Amino acid sequence: MKVIILAAGRGSRMASATKDIPKCMLKLGGISLLERQIKTLNDAGIKNEDIIIVTGYKSECIAIKGAILLKNENWETTNMVSTLLKADDFLNSEECIVCYSDIVYEPSCIKTLVSDKREIVIPYYTKFEQLWNLRFDNPLDDIESFKLEDGHILEIGKKVSSMAEIQGQYMGILKFTPNGWEQVKNVLKLPFEKPVEKLDMTTLLNNMIKNGISVFAIPYSGLWLECDDEHDIDVYEKNLNLD
């Protein structure tokens, strides 16, 4: 099992906080987001040697002993899917878990994914309403659709007008078997509403679903945080126990 961490972006919503470092090196409770994630993966039984970090912006700031480093040289003009494609060799050869670099979660999430043998599966966060109320005055300004039926995702990542349209939230974590990854690449050959270079992950997932590919979802209710901007970090440090 390999884990691919997508850490290419600057994080433009972090403004001057990422002037000299990539977003994943920002500190939350005195520990960088990347270091927190590495410790979580280690606690879940993933060794550093099985971790691939795809860097981009300020890549020289990222150094994790034993981890494999790749680089998206075009990080400034591409999006998350292009960054993931840099790890194609690993995705072709064995089961891989893919994680965004600006999230916090518990080892149990990874352990559950390791034991799940389906071809494409993602965890979804069940306590989203509580978290979005903490982060936003009006959660509907940011929260996105997530619709399920019998453990399959029907829709993800769309704007919503009501909490009734939401059964969970995408966590920035996915798992692919090699066969599942081959299905992804087949879909990438089809027409999209935007170039592949600009493609975000939820748009890709929606197109996979439209083309008959099963994307399974498993509920997760442990600690999960996403750090979109400095306000998020400030809110978490003031309101949560991050030890």
CSV table of C-alpha atoms in Angstrom, one decimal, residues 1-229:
chain,number,residue,atom,x,y,z
A,1,MET,CA,0.0,0.0,0.0
A,2,LYS,CA,1.3,3.4,-1.0
A,3,VAL,CA,0.0,6.8,0.1
A,4,ILE,CA,0.3,9.8,-2.3
A,5,ILE,CA,0.2,13.2,-0.7
A,6,LEU,CA,-0.7,16.0,-3.1
A,7,ALA,CA,1.3,19.0,-2.0
A,8,ALA,CA,2.0,21.0,-5.1
A,9,GLY,CA,-0.1,24.1,-4.6
A,10,ARG,CA,0.7,27.4,-2.9
A,11,GLY,CA,-2.7,27.9,-1.3
A,12,SER,CA,-3.6,31.3,-2.6
A,13,ARG,CA,-6.3,31.8,0.0
A,14,MET,CA,-3.5,31.7,2.6
A,15,ALA,CA,-2.3,35.1,1.2
A,16,SER,CA,1.1,36.2,2.6
A,17,ALA,CA,1.3,33.2,5.0
A,18,THR,CA,2.6,31.1,2.1
A,19,LYS,CA,5.0,33.7,0.6
A,20,ASP,CA,8.0,31.6,1.6
A,21,ILE,CA,6.7,28.1,2.3
A,22,PRO,CA,4.1,25.8,0.7
A,23,LYS,CA,0.7,25.5,2.2
A,24,CYS,CA,1.4,22.1,3.7
A,25,MET,CA,4.3,23.5,5.8
A,26,LEU,CA,2.0,26.0,7.6
A,27,LYS,CA,1.7,25.2,11.3
A,28,LEU,CA,-1.4,24.1,13.1
A,29,GLY,CA,-1.0,24.0,16.9
A,30,GLY,CA,2.8,24.3,16.4
A,31,ILE,CA,3.1,21.4,14.0
A,32,SER,CA,3.1,21.7,10.2
A,33,LEU,CA,0.2,20.2,8.4
A,34,LEU,CA,2.5,17.8,6.5
A,35,GLU,CA,4.2,16.6,9.7
A,36,ARG,CA,0.8,16.0,11.3
A,37,GLN,CA,-0.2,13.9,8.3
A,38,ILE,CA,3.0,11.9,8.2
A,39,LYS,CA,2.6,11.1,11.9
A,40,THR,CA,-1.0,10.0,11.3
A,41,LEU,CA,0.0,7.8,8.5
A,42,ASN,CA,2.8,6.2,10.6
A,43,ASP,CA,0.3,5.6,13.4
A,44,ALA,CA,-1.9,3.8,10.8
A,45,GLY,CA,1.0,1.5,9.9
A,46,ILE,CA,2.2,3.3,6.8
A,47,LYS,CA,6.0,3.7,6.6
A,48,ASN,CA,7.7,6.8,5.2
A,49,GLU,CA,9.2,4.6,2.5
A,50,ASP,CA,5.6,4.0,1.2
A,51,ILE,CA,4.7,7.7,1.1
A,52,ILE,CA,5.0,9.7,-2.1
A,53,ILE,CA,4.8,13.4,-1.9
A,54,VAL,CA,4.0,15.3,-5.1
A,55,THR,CA,5.5,18.8,-4.6
A,56,GLY,CA,5.4,22.0,-6.7
A,57,TYR,CA,5.5,25.4,-5.1
A,58,LYS,CA,8.5,25.9,-2.9
A,59,SER,CA,9.4,22.2,-3.2
A,60,GLU,CA,12.7,22.8,-1.6
A,61,CYS,CA,11.0,23.4,1.7
A,62,ILE,CA,9.7,19.8,1.8
A,63,ALA,CA,12.0,17.1,3.2
A,64,ILE,CA,10.5,14.0,4.8
A,65,LYS,CA,13.1,11.3,5.6
A,66,GLY,CA,12.5,8.2,3.6
A,67,ALA,CA,9.6,9.5,1.6
A,68,ILE,CA,9.6,9.6,-2.2
A,69,LEU,CA,9.4,13.1,-3.7
A,70,LEU,CA,8.0,13.9,-7.1
A,71,LYS,CA,7.3,17.3,-8.5
A,72,ASN,CA,4.6,18.9,-10.6
A,73,GLU,CA,6.8,21.5,-12.4
A,74,ASN,CA,3.7,23.1,-13.8
A,75,TRP,CA,2.0,23.5,-10.5
A,76,GLU,CA,1.1,27.2,-11.1
A,77,THR,CA,-1.0,26.5,-14.3
A,78,THR,CA,-2.4,23.1,-13.4
A,79,ASN,CA,-4.8,21.6,-10.8
A,80,MET,CA,-5.1,18.6,-8.5
A,81,VAL,CA,-5.7,16.0,-11.1
A,82,SER,CA,-2.5,16.9,-13.0
A,83,THR,CA,-0.6,16.7,-9.8
A,84,LEU,CA,-2.0,13.2,-9.1
A,85,LEU,CA,-1.0,12.1,-12.6
A,86,LYS,CA,2.7,12.6,-11.6
A,87,ALA,CA,2.3,9.5,-9.5
A,88,ASP,CA,0.9,7.4,-12.4
A,89,ASP,CA,3.6,4.7,-12.1
A,90,PHE,CA,2.7,4.0,-8.5
A,91,LEU,CA,-1.1,4.1,-9.1
A,92,ASN,CA,-0.6,1.6,-12.0
A,93,SER,CA,1.3,-0.9,-9.9
A,94,GLU,CA,-0.4,-1.2,-6.5
A,95,GLU,CA,-3.3,0.0,-4.3
A,96,CYS,CA,-2.8,3.7,-3.4
A,97,ILE,CA,-4.4,6.1,-1.0
A,98,VAL,CA,-4.4,9.7,-2.2
A,99,CYS,CA,-4.6,12.5,0.4
A,100,TYR,CA,-4.6,16.3,0.1
A,101,SER,CA,-1.8,17.9,2.1
A,102,ASP,CA,-3.9,20.5,3.9
A,103,ILE,CA,-6.1,18.2,5.9
A,104,VAL,CA,-6.0,16.6,9.4
A,105,TYR,CA,-7.6,13.2,10.2
A,106,GLU,CA,-7.1,10.2,12.4
A,107,PRO,CA,-5.3,6.9,11.7
A,108,SER,CA,-8.6,5.0,11.8
A,109,CYS,CA,-9.6,6.6,8.5
A,110,ILE,CA,-6.5,5.1,6.8
A,111,LYS,CA,-6.9,1.8,8.4
A,112,THR,CA,-10.4,1.5,7.2
A,113,LEU,CA,-9.3,2.3,3.6
A,114,VAL,CA,-6.5,-0.2,3.8
A,115,SER,CA,-8.9,-3.0,4.6
A,116,ASP,CA,-11.4,-2.0,1.9
A,117,LYS,CA,-10.7,-3.9,-1.3
A,118,ARG,CA,-13.1,-2.1,-3.7
A,119,GLU,CA,-11.6,-0.4,-6.7
A,120,ILE,CA,-12.5,3.2,-6.0
A,121,VAL,CA,-13.5,4.3,-2.6
A,122,ILE,CA,-13.5,7.5,-0.6
A,123,PRO,CA,-14.4,8.3,3.0
A,124,TYR,CA,-16.9,11.1,3.7
A,125,TYR,CA,-17.3,13.2,6.8
A,126,THR,CA,-20.5,12.8,8.7
A,127,LYS,CA,-20.1,15.7,11.2
A,128,PHE,CA,-19.9,18.3,8.5
A,129,GLU,CA,-22.6,20.5,9.8
A,130,GLN,CA,-21.0,21.1,13.1
A,131,LEU,CA,-17.6,21.9,11.5
A,132,TRP,CA,-19.0,24.2,8.8
A,133,ASN,CA,-21.0,26.1,11.5
A,134,LEU,CA,-17.7,26.6,13.3
A,135,ARG,CA,-15.9,27.9,10.2
A,136,PHE,CA,-18.5,30.0,8.5
A,137,ASP,CA,-21.2,32.5,9.4
A,138,ASN,CA,-23.3,31.0,6.5
A,139,PRO,CA,-22.2,27.4,5.8
A,140,LEU,CA,-24.1,27.3,2.5
A,141,ASP,CA,-21.6,29.8,1.0
A,142,ASP,CA,-18.9,27.1,1.0
A,143,ILE,CA,-20.4,23.7,1.6
A,144,GLU,CA,-20.9,21.4,-1.4
A,145,SER,CA,-23.3,18.6,-2.4
A,146,PHE,CA,-22.7,15.0,-1.5
A,147,LYS,CA,-25.4,12.5,-2.5
A,148,LEU,CA,-25.4,8.8,-1.8
A,149,GLU,CA,-27.4,5.7,-2.7
A,150,ASP,CA,-26.6,2.3,-1.3
A,151,GLY,CA,-23.0,3.3,-0.6
A,152,HIS,CA,-22.4,4.7,-4.1
A,153,ILE,CA,-21.8,8.4,-4.7
A,154,LEU,CA,-24.4,10.0,-7.0
A,155,GLU,CA,-23.1,13.6,-6.9
A,156,ILE,CA,-20.3,15.5,-5.3
A,157,GLY,CA,-18.8,19.0,-5.2
A,158,LYS,CA,-21.7,21.0,-6.6
A,159,LYS,CA,-23.1,24.3,-5.1
A,160,VAL,CA,-26.2,23.8,-2.9
A,161,SER,CA,-29.1,25.9,-1.7
A,162,SER,CA,-30.1,23.7,1.2
A,163,MET,CA,-28.5,21.4,3.8
A,164,ALA,CA,-31.0,18.8,2.6
A,165,GLU,CA,-28.9,18.2,-0.4
A,166,ILE,CA,-25.9,17.1,1.7
A,167,GLN,CA,-25.4,13.6,3.2
A,168,GLY,CA,-21.7,14.2,4.0
A,169,GLN,CA,-18.6,16.0,2.9
A,170,TYR,CA,-15.7,15.0,0.6
A,171,MET,CA,-12.6,14.8,2.7
A,172,GLY,CA,-9.8,15.1,0.1
A,173,ILE,CA,-8.9,11.4,0.6
A,174,LEU,CA,-9.4,8.7,-2.0
A,175,LYS,CA,-8.3,5.1,-2.6
A,176,PHE,CA,-7.6,3.4,-6.0
A,177,THR,CA,-6.7,-0.1,-7.0
A,178,PRO,CA,-4.7,-0.4,-10.2
A,179,ASN,CA,-7.8,-1.4,-12.0
A,180,GLY,CA,-9.7,1.5,-10.5
A,181,TRP,CA,-7.0,3.9,-11.6
A,182,GLU,CA,-7.2,2.5,-15.2
A,183,GLN,CA,-10.9,3.4,-15.2
A,184,VAL,CA,-9.9,6.9,-14.1
A,185,LYS,CA,-7.5,7.3,-17.0
A,186,ASN,CA,-10.1,6.0,-19.5
A,187,VAL,CA,-12.5,8.7,-18.3
A,188,LEU,CA,-9.7,11.3,-18.7
A,189,LYS,CA,-9.7,10.5,-22.4
A,190,LEU,CA,-13.3,11.7,-22.8
A,191,PRO,CA,-14.4,15.4,-23.3
A,192,PHE,CA,-14.6,17.6,-20.2
A,193,GLU,CA,-16.0,21.0,-19.7
A,194,LYS,CA,-12.5,22.2,-18.9
A,195,PRO,CA,-9.0,21.0,-19.9
A,196,VAL,CA,-7.5,18.1,-18.0
A,197,GLU,CA,-4.7,20.5,-16.8
A,198,LYS,CA,-7.4,22.6,-15.0
A,199,LEU,CA,-9.4,19.7,-13.7
A,200,ASP,CA,-10.2,19.5,-10.0
A,201,MET,CA,-10.9,16.2,-8.2
A,202,THR,CA,-14.6,16.5,-7.6
A,203,THR,CA,-15.3,17.4,-11.3
A,204,LEU,CA,-13.3,14.2,-12.2
A,205,LEU,CA,-15.4,12.2,-9.8
A,206,ASN,CA,-18.7,13.5,-11.1
A,207,ASN,CA,-17.6,12.7,-14.7
A,208,MET,CA,-16.6,9.2,-13.6
A,209,ILE,CA,-20.0,8.7,-12.0
A,210,LYS,CA,-21.8,10.0,-15.2
A,211,ASN,CA,-19.8,7.4,-17.2
A,212,GLY,CA,-21.0,4.5,-15.1
A,213,ILE,CA,-18.0,4.0,-12.9
A,214,SER,CA,-18.8,3.1,-9.3
A,215,VAL,CA,-17.3,5.3,-6.7
A,216,PHE,CA,-18.0,3.9,-3.2
A,217,ALA,CA,-18.1,5.9,0.0
A,218,ILE,CA,-17.6,5.0,3.6
A,219,PRO,CA,-18.7,7.1,6.5
A,220,TYR,CA,-16.1,8.7,8.8
A,221,SER,CA,-16.9,10.5,12.1
A,222,GLY,CA,-13.5,11.0,13.7
A,223,LEU,CA,-11.5,14.2,13.7
A,224,TRP,CA,-11.2,15.8,10.3
A,225,LEU,CA,-10.2,19.3,9.4
A,226,GLU,CA,-9.4,21.1,6.2
A,227,CYS,CA,-7.3,24.3,6.2
A,228,ASP,CA,-8.4,26.5,3.3
A,229,ASP,CA,-7.3,29.8,4.8
